Amino acid sequence: MTKSENSQRGVQSPWWANAGVRAAAHVASLAIVLYGTNASYRIMTGTEPLDRRFRDFFEFYSGAEALVKGTDVFAAGELGYIYPPLLATLLMPLVKLGIAGAGLVWLILNAFLLAFAAWLGGWTVATRLGVPKAAPLVTFIGLALLADKLFGDMKMQQSNILMLTCWVIGMWGLGRHWLISGLALGFGFSIKYLPIVALPYFGVRGRFKHVAGLVAGVLFWAMIPAAFIGWQINTDLWRGATSGLIHAGDGDWKTDAGQARVMNTREYGISITTAAVRTADSLGQPKLGMPVAALLMGATFLAAWWVYRRNQQPMWLGRFGAVEENRWPVLLVEWTGLIVVALAFSPQTNSRHLVHAMPLGFLIGAVIVTGRSAGVRRLGIAAAAIWWLGMVLPPSIPSMQDAVWAWRRASGSCICMVIAWLITADAVLREGRVFRLAQPVSPGTKPD
């Protein structure tokens, strides 16, 4: 075999394409999913009161039960159902199973969605960057980086894995699958509103089919509950959910009947916006909080612009319409950035919401595993370390609770996440010219 043939063989069969490595990554990813599922199941089958055993799902179930009985949905449960009507409506058939049976169905659904979202997310990032055989390792790294938050979310039986699935399907649909992408993001909007940030992004990039898909998705899922609970109840529940959200930052606002009991964001939020508002409050200048948060968001945008400029990648020129379909390295950078910035500056963000940002973990994994130079791979490792340490430190042990509380109130986790995204963006855009621009394909098929 000639030297050139050996060289070509080495390019075609890198270490991460080895069958054994890929199999081990699949097993490790599955182990993370199963560990979180088992931890949640042990809590569900414990001896504590129902609201402690089923945590947030107890509130979801109570909301669905209230719909079945015709009572106030937002008054149900302990902490209270706070979402628009879709989730409670979809859970109505489970009420006849009782809380234990319904909780088990919810756990199985969460486990399946996590496995699916992780697989599709890792596959999408790896394939769009032209390295499809790296998908198992990319998936594992994304799961591993967020493992701490995933386990916490599954134990709390929240809806963040459902939201992650919506974000991942939206990412997969950035090519030609505009309607599926819109339906997924519209579903997410009917749970936690956040995916609506994709609408201005699609508009600015001239992706009008995606705009139409998202608008159709929002309207479709907003109206679906009316077919089961009636137009009036559906409208009243939307009004109550949005009213509770709007007033969540009002420290002295009291929830009325028929309105969601959303926790005060000033007390528990970990976002940059919340930190700015709290700091302004402590200085006796409450009106400064939101302007400072807006300035910090502007600074984030300028930092991203500088990253684009230094890598000779256009942020605006020629970035409109059909040409966007195949700009995959840039699209992945922008999609992960959209999620990161939305979380970092949303007043509602808490630590478990960081699960939404797993697509950033996939992108970091792709940089670490398949980066063409040592410098780029080091950037990926730095991004992973900064983000992971920002999420797990200080350790949540009794003696460190004051430090943990101070770190969260200062938005340490979100700041580290933004920095990690900027570093990852620099790495991906630096190699943007050498990544093969894979054409949009369906899962399970080989890229062209």
Coordinates of C-alpha atoms in Angstrom, one line a residue:
M1 CA 0.0 0.0 0.0
T2 CA 1.4 3.4 -1.0
K3 CA 2.0 6.3 1.4
S4 CA -0.8 8.2 -0.3
E5 CA -3.2 5.3 0.1
N6 CA -2.2 5.0 3.8
S7 CA -2.9 8.7 4.2
Q8 CA -6.3 8.4 2.6
R9 CA -7.1 5.4 4.7
G10 CA -6.2 7.4 7.8
V11 CA -8.5 10.2 6.8
Q12 CA -11.4 7.8 6.0
S13 CA -11.1 5.9 9.3
P14 CA -10.3 8.2 12.2
W15 CA -10.3 6.8 15.7
W16 CA -13.9 8.0 16.4
A17 CA -15.2 6.0 13.5
N18 CA -14.0 2.8 15.0
A19 CA -16.9 0.4 15.6
G20 CA -15.8 -0.4 19.1
V21 CA -15.6 3.2 20.1
R22 CA -19.0 4.0 18.6
A23 CA -20.5 1.0 20.4
A24 CA -19.0 2.1 23.7
A25 CA -20.4 5.6 23.2
H26 CA -23.9 4.2 22.6
V27 CA -23.7 2.1 25.7
A28 CA -22.4 5.0 27.8
S29 CA -25.2 7.3 26.5
L30 CA -27.8 4.6 27.3
A31 CA -26.4 4.2 30.8
I32 CA -26.9 7.9 31.5
V33 CA -30.5 7.7 30.4
L34 CA -31.2 4.6 32.5
Y35 CA -29.4 6.0 35.6
G36 CA -31.6 9.1 35.5
T37 CA -34.7 7.0 34.9
N38 CA -33.9 4.7 37.8
A39 CA -33.2 7.6 40.2
S40 CA -36.5 9.1 39.4
Y41 CA -38.3 5.8 39.7
R42 CA -36.9 5.2 43.2
I43 CA -38.2 8.6 44.3
M44 CA -41.6 7.9 42.8
T45 CA -41.9 4.6 44.7
G46 CA -40.8 6.0 48.0
T47 CA -42.8 6.7 51.2
E48 CA -43.0 10.5 51.1
P49 CA -46.2 12.4 50.5
L50 CA -47.4 12.3 46.9
D51 CA -46.3 15.9 46.1
R52 CA -42.8 15.0 47.2
R53 CA -42.7 11.6 45.4
F54 CA -44.0 13.0 42.1
R55 CA -42.6 16.5 42.4
D56 CA -43.6 18.7 39.4
F57 CA -45.6 16.0 37.7
F58 CA -47.9 16.1 40.7
E59 CA -48.8 19.7 39.6
F60 CA -49.2 18.6 36.0
Y61 CA -51.4 15.7 37.0
S62 CA -53.4 17.9 39.4
G63 CA -54.1 20.4 36.6
A64 CA -55.3 17.6 34.3
E65 CA -57.5 16.2 37.1
A66 CA -59.0 19.7 37.6
L67 CA -59.9 19.8 33.9
V68 CA -61.6 16.4 34.2
K69 CA -63.5 17.5 37.3
G70 CA -64.3 21.0 36.0
T71 CA -62.5 22.9 38.9
D72 CA -59.9 25.7 38.9
V73 CA -56.8 24.3 37.1
F74 CA -54.5 26.9 38.6
A75 CA -55.7 26.3 42.1
A76 CA -54.9 22.5 41.8
G77 CA -51.9 20.9 43.4
E78 CA -49.5 22.3 46.0
L79 CA -47.3 24.7 44.0
G80 CA -49.9 25.0 41.2
Y81 CA -50.2 24.3 37.5
I82 CA -48.7 27.3 35.7
Y83 CA -48.6 26.3 32.0
P84 CA -50.9 27.0 29.1
P85 CA -53.7 24.4 28.7
L86 CA -52.0 22.1 26.3
L87 CA -50.0 19.9 28.8
A88 CA -52.9 19.5 31.2
T89 CA -55.2 18.6 28.3
L90 CA -52.9 16.0 26.9
L91 CA -52.6 14.4 30.3
M92 CA -56.3 14.1 30.9
P93 CA -56.5 10.5 29.6
L94 CA -53.9 9.5 32.3
V95 CA -56.1 10.7 35.2
K96 CA -58.0 7.5 35.2
L97 CA -54.7 5.6 35.9
G98 CA -54.3 7.5 39.2
I99 CA -51.2 9.5 40.1
A100 CA -48.9 6.3 40.4
G101 CA -49.9 5.0 37.0
A102 CA -49.8 8.3 35.3
G103 CA -46.4 9.1 36.9
L104 CA -45.0 5.9 35.5
V105 CA -46.2 6.7 32.0
W106 CA -44.6 10.2 32.4
L107 CA -41.3 8.7 33.5
I108 CA -41.2 6.3 30.6
L109 CA -42.1 9.1 28.2
N110 CA -39.3 11.3 29.6
A111 CA -36.8 8.5 29.3
F112 CA -37.8 7.8 25.7
L113 CA -37.8 11.5 24.7
L114 CA -34.3 12.0 26.3
A115 CA -32.9 9.0 24.4
F116 CA -34.5 10.2 21.1
A117 CA -33.5 13.9 21.6
A118 CA -29.9 12.9 22.4
W119 CA -29.7 10.6 19.4
L120 CA -31.3 13.0 17.0
G121 CA -29.3 16.0 18.3
G122 CA -25.9 14.2 18.1
W123 CA -26.8 12.8 14.7
T124 CA -27.8 16.2 13.4
V125 CA -24.7 18.0 14.5
A126 CA -22.3 15.3 13.4
T127 CA -24.0 14.8 10.0
R128 CA -24.4 18.5 9.2
L129 CA -20.7 19.0 9.9
G130 CA -19.8 16.1 7.6
V131 CA -18.7 13.7 10.2
P132 CA -21.7 11.3 10.7
K133 CA -19.7 8.5 12.2
A134 CA -18.8 10.8 15.1
A135 CA -22.5 11.0 16.1
P136 CA -22.3 8.4 19.0
L137 CA -19.4 10.3 20.7
V138 CA -21.0 13.6 20.1
T139 CA -24.2 12.4 21.7
F140 CA -22.4 11.0 24.7
I141 CA -20.4 14.2 25.3
G142 CA -23.6 16.3 25.2
L143 CA -25.3 13.9 27.7
A144 CA -22.3 13.8 29.9
L145 CA -21.9 17.6 30.1
L146 CA -25.5 18.0 31.1
A147 CA -25.8 14.8 33.3
D148 CA -26.0 16.7 36.6
K149 CA -28.9 18.8 35.3
L150 CA -30.5 15.9 33.6
F151 CA -30.6 13.8 36.7
G152 CA -32.0 16.8 38.7
D153 CA -34.7 17.4 36.1
M154 CA -35.7 13.7 36.0
K155 CA -35.9 13.5 39.8
M156 CA -38.0 16.6 39.8
Q157 CA -40.1 15.1 37.0
Q158 CA -40.3 18.4 35.1
S159 CA -41.0 19.2 31.5
N160 CA -37.5 20.3 30.4
I161 CA -36.7 17.1 28.5
L162 CA -39.9 17.7 26.5
M163 CA -38.6 21.2 25.7
L164 CA -35.2 19.8 24.8
T165 CA -36.9 17.5 22.3
C166 CA -38.7 20.5 20.7
W167 CA -35.4 22.4 20.4
V168 CA -33.6 19.4 18.8
I169 CA -36.4 18.7 16.3
G170 CA -36.3 22.5 15.4
M171 CA -32.6 22.2 14.8
W172 CA -33.0 19.1 12.6
G173 CA -35.6 21.0 10.6
L174 CA -33.4 24.0 9.8
G175 CA -32.9 22.6 6.3
R176 CA -36.0 21.8 4.3
H177 CA -38.2 20.4 7.1
W178 CA -39.7 23.8 8.0
L179 CA -43.2 22.5 8.8
I180 CA -42.0 19.7 11.2
S181 CA -39.6 22.3 12.8
G182 CA -42.5 24.7 13.2
L183 CA -44.8 22.2 14.7
A184 CA -42.1 21.1 17.3
L185 CA -41.3 24.7 18.2
G186 CA -44.9 25.6 18.4
F187 CA -45.5 22.7 20.8
G188 CA -42.7 24.0 22.9
F189 CA -44.2 27.5 23.0
S190 CA -47.4 26.0 24.3
I191 CA -45.5 24.6 27.2
K192 CA -42.8 27.2 28.2
Y193 CA -43.0 30.0 25.6
L194 CA -39.3 30.2 25.0
P195 CA -39.1 28.8 21.5
I196 CA -40.9 31.9 20.2
V197 CA -37.4 33.5 20.0
A198 CA -36.9 31.5 16.8
L199 CA -39.6 33.6 15.0
P200 CA -37.5 36.8 14.7
Y201 CA -34.4 34.8 13.9
F202 CA -36.2 33.1 11.0
G203 CA -37.5 36.4 9.8
V204 CA -34.1 38.2 9.9
R205 CA -32.6 35.3 7.9
G206 CA -35.4 35.4 5.3
R207 CA -36.5 31.9 6.1
F208 CA -40.2 32.7 5.5
K209 CA -41.3 29.0 5.2
H210 CA -39.9 28.5 8.7
V211 CA -41.7 31.6 9.9
A212 CA -44.9 30.2 8.5
G213 CA -44.2 26.8 10.0
L214 CA -43.7 28.3 13.5
V215 CA -46.7 30.5 13.3
A216 CA -48.8 27.5 12.1
G217 CA -47.3 25.4 14.9
V218 CA -48.1 28.0 17.6
L219 CA -51.7 28.4 16.4
F220 CA -52.3 24.7 15.9
W221 CA -51.2 23.7 19.5
A222 CA -52.8 26.7 21.1
M223 CA -56.2 25.7 19.6
I224 CA -56.0 21.9 20.1
P225 CA -57.2 21.9 23.7
A226 CA -60.4 23.7 22.6
A227 CA -61.5 20.5 20.9
F228 CA -61.5 18.8 24.2
I229 CA -62.2 21.4 26.9
G230 CA -64.1 24.1 24.8
W231 CA -63.1 27.5 23.5
Q232 CA -64.0 29.4 26.6
I233 CA -62.0 27.3 29.0
N234 CA -59.1 27.2 26.6
T235 CA -59.1 31.0 26.3
D236 CA -59.5 31.5 30.1
L237 CA -56.5 29.1 30.8
W238 CA -54.3 30.9 28.3
R239 CA -55.2 34.2 29.9
G240 CA -54.5 32.9 33.4
A241 CA -51.2 31.4 32.4
T242 CA -49.9 34.5 30.6
S243 CA -51.1 36.8 33.4
G244 CA -49.2 34.8 36.0
L245 CA -46.1 34.9 33.8
I246 CA -46.3 38.6 33.2
H247 CA -46.5 39.4 36.9
A248 CA -44.0 36.8 38.1
G249 CA -41.4 39.6 38.6
D250 CA -43.7 41.8 40.7
G251 CA -42.6 41.2 44.3
D252 CA -45.9 42.4 45.9
W253 CA -48.3 41.0 43.3
K254 CA -51.0 38.6 44.6
T255 CA -52.4 35.9 42.3
D256 CA -56.2 36.0 41.9
A257 CA -58.4 33.0 41.2
G258 CA -58.0 31.6 37.7
Q259 CA -54.4 32.8 37.4
A260 CA -51.2 30.8 37.4
R261 CA -49.2 30.9 40.7
V262 CA -45.8 31.6 39.0
M263 CA -43.0 31.8 41.5
N264 CA -41.4 35.2 41.9
T265 CA -38.4 35.3 39.5
R266 CA -36.5 37.7 41.8
E267 CA -36.3 34.9 44.3
Y268 CA -35.2 31.9 42.4
G269 CA -34.1 32.9 38.9
I270 CA -30.4 32.3 37.8
S271 CA -30.4 34.3 34.6
I272 CA -28.3 37.4 33.8
T273 CA -31.4 39.5 33.7
T274 CA -32.6 38.3 37.1
A275 CA -29.1 39.0 38.6
A276 CA -29.1 42.5 37.1
V277 CA -32.6 43.2 38.5
R278 CA -31.7 41.9 42.0
T279 CA -28.5 44.0 42.0
A280 CA -30.4 47.1 41.0
D281 CA -33.0 46.4 43.7
S282 CA -30.2 46.1 46.3
L283 CA -28.8 49.4 45.3
G284 CA -32.2 51.1 45.6
Q285 CA -32.4 51.7 41.8
P286 CA -35.0 49.1 40.6
K287 CA -35.5 50.9 37.3
L288 CA -31.9 50.2 36.3
G289 CA -32.2 46.4 36.3
M290 CA -33.7 45.9 32.9
P291 CA -31.6 48.5 31.0
V292 CA -28.5 46.9 32.5
A293 CA -29.7 43.5 31.4
A294 CA -30.3 44.9 27.9
L295 CA -26.8 46.4 27.8
L296 CA -25.3 43.0 28.8
M297 CA -27.3 41.3 26.0
G298 CA -26.0 43.9 23.6
A299 CA -22.5 43.1 24.8
T300 CA -23.1 39.5 24.1
F301 CA -24.1 40.3 20.6
L302 CA -21.0 42.5 20.0
A303 CA -18.8 39.6 21.2
A304 CA -20.5 37.3 18.8
W305 CA -20.1 39.8 16.0
W306 CA -16.3 40.0 16.8
V307 CA -16.1 36.2 16.7
Y308 CA -17.7 36.2 13.2
R309 CA -15.5 39.0 12.0
R310 CA -12.2 37.5 13.2
N311 CA -13.1 34.3 11.4
Q312 CA -14.1 36.1 8.2
Q313 CA -17.6 34.8 8.4
P314 CA -20.5 37.0 7.4
M315 CA -23.1 37.8 10.0
W316 CA -25.4 39.9 7.7
L317 CA -24.0 40.2 4.1
G318 CA -25.4 37.5 1.9
R319 CA -27.3 35.9 4.9
F320 CA -30.8 35.9 3.6
G321 CA -33.2 33.4 1.9
A322 CA -32.5 30.2 0.2
V323 CA -28.7 30.4 0.7
E324 CA -29.2 29.7 4.4
E325 CA -30.3 26.1 3.9
N326 CA -26.7 24.8 3.5
R327 CA -24.7 27.0 5.8
W328 CA -24.7 24.2 8.4
P329 CA -21.6 25.1 10.5
V330 CA -23.0 28.7 10.9
L331 CA -26.6 27.5 11.4
L332 CA -25.6 25.2 14.2
V333 CA -23.6 28.0 15.9
E334 CA -26.6 30.3 15.6
W335 CA -29.2 27.8 16.7
T336 CA -27.2 26.9 19.8
G337 CA -26.6 30.6 20.4
L338 CA -30.3 31.3 20.1
I339 CA -31.0 28.7 22.9
V340 CA -28.1 29.9 25.1
V341 CA -29.0 33.6 24.9
A342 CA -32.7 32.9 25.5
L343 CA -31.9 30.9 28.6
A344 CA -29.2 33.3 29.8
F345 CA -31.5 36.3 29.6
S346 CA -34.9 34.9 30.4
P347 CA -36.1 35.9 33.9
Q348 CA -37.7 32.5 34.3
T349 CA -34.6 30.4 34.0
N350 CA -33.6 28.1 36.8
S351 CA -30.8 25.6 37.0
R352 CA -32.7 22.7 35.5
H353 CA -33.8 24.7 32.5
L354 CA -30.2 24.5 31.3
V355 CA -31.2 21.0 30.0
H356 CA -32.6 22.9 27.0
A357 CA -29.0 23.9 26.0
M358 CA -27.9 20.3 25.3
P359 CA -27.4 21.2 21.6
L360 CA -24.5 23.3 22.7
G361 CA -23.1 20.2 24.3
F362 CA -23.4 18.3 21.0
L363 CA -21.6 21.1 19.2
I364 CA -18.8 21.2 21.8
G365 CA -18.5 17.4 21.5
A366 CA -18.1 17.7 17.7
V367 CA -15.3 20.2 18.1
I368 CA -13.5 18.1 20.7
V369 CA -13.7 14.9 18.7
T370 CA -13.4 16.0 15.1
G371 CA -11.5 19.3 15.2
R372 CA -8.9 19.5 12.5
S373 CA -6.3 21.1 14.6
A374 CA -5.0 20.9 18.1
G375 CA -5.9 24.5 18.7
V376 CA -9.5 24.0 17.7
R377 CA -9.8 20.9 19.9
R378 CA -8.3 22.8 22.8
L379 CA -11.0 25.5 22.3
G380 CA -13.6 22.7 22.5
I381 CA -12.1 21.3 25.7
A382 CA -12.0 24.8 27.2
A383 CA -15.6 25.5 26.4
A384 CA -16.6 22.1 27.9
A385 CA -14.6 22.8 31.1
I386 CA -16.0 26.3 31.6
W387 CA -19.6 25.3 31.0
W388 CA -19.4 22.1 33.1
L389 CA -17.6 23.8 36.0
G390 CA -20.1 26.7 35.9
M391 CA -22.9 24.2 36.4
V392 CA -21.5 21.9 39.1
L393 CA -19.5 24.4 41.2
P394 CA -19.7 25.2 44.0
P395 CA -20.6 21.7 45.1
S396 CA -24.1 21.4 46.5
I397 CA -23.2 20.2 50.0
P398 CA -24.6 21.6 53.3
S399 CA -21.4 23.5 54.1
M400 CA -21.3 25.2 50.7
Q401 CA -24.9 26.3 50.5
D402 CA -24.2 30.0 51.0
A403 CA -21.6 29.8 48.1
V404 CA -24.1 27.9 45.9
W405 CA -26.8 30.5 46.6
A406 CA -24.4 33.4 45.9
W407 CA -23.2 31.8 42.6
R408 CA -26.7 31.3 41.4
R409 CA -27.8 34.8 42.3
A410 CA -24.9 36.2 40.4
S411 CA -25.9 34.1 37.4
G412 CA -22.6 32.3 37.3
S413 CA -23.9 29.3 35.4
C414 CA -25.5 31.4 32.7
I415 CA -22.4 33.6 32.3
C416 CA -20.2 30.5 31.9
M417 CA -22.7 29.1 29.4
V418 CA -22.5 32.2 27.3
I419 CA -18.7 32.2 27.4
A420 CA -18.7 28.5 26.4
W421 CA -20.9 29.2 23.4
L422 CA -18.7 32.1 22.2
I423 CA -15.6 29.9 22.4
T424 CA -17.4 27.1 20.6
A425 CA -18.6 29.5 17.9
D426 CA -15.0 30.6 17.4
A427 CA -13.9 27.0 17.0
V428 CA -16.6 26.0 14.6
L429 CA -16.4 29.2 12.5
R430 CA -12.6 28.8 12.4
E431 CA -13.0 25.5 10.7
G432 CA -16.1 26.5 8.7
R433 CA -14.2 26.4 5.4
V434 CA -13.1 22.8 5.9
F435 CA -16.2 21.2 7.3
R436 CA -18.0 19.5 4.4
L437 CA -21.4 21.2 4.1
A438 CA -23.7 18.1 4.3
Q439 CA -26.9 18.3 2.4
P440 CA -30.1 17.9 4.5
V441 CA -31.0 14.3 4.8
S442 CA -33.3 12.2 6.9
P443 CA -32.1 10.3 10.0
G444 CA -30.9 6.8 9.2
T445 CA -29.7 7.7 5.7
K446 CA -26.2 8.4 4.6
P447 CA -25.2 12.0 3.7
D448 CA -24.3 12.7 0.1

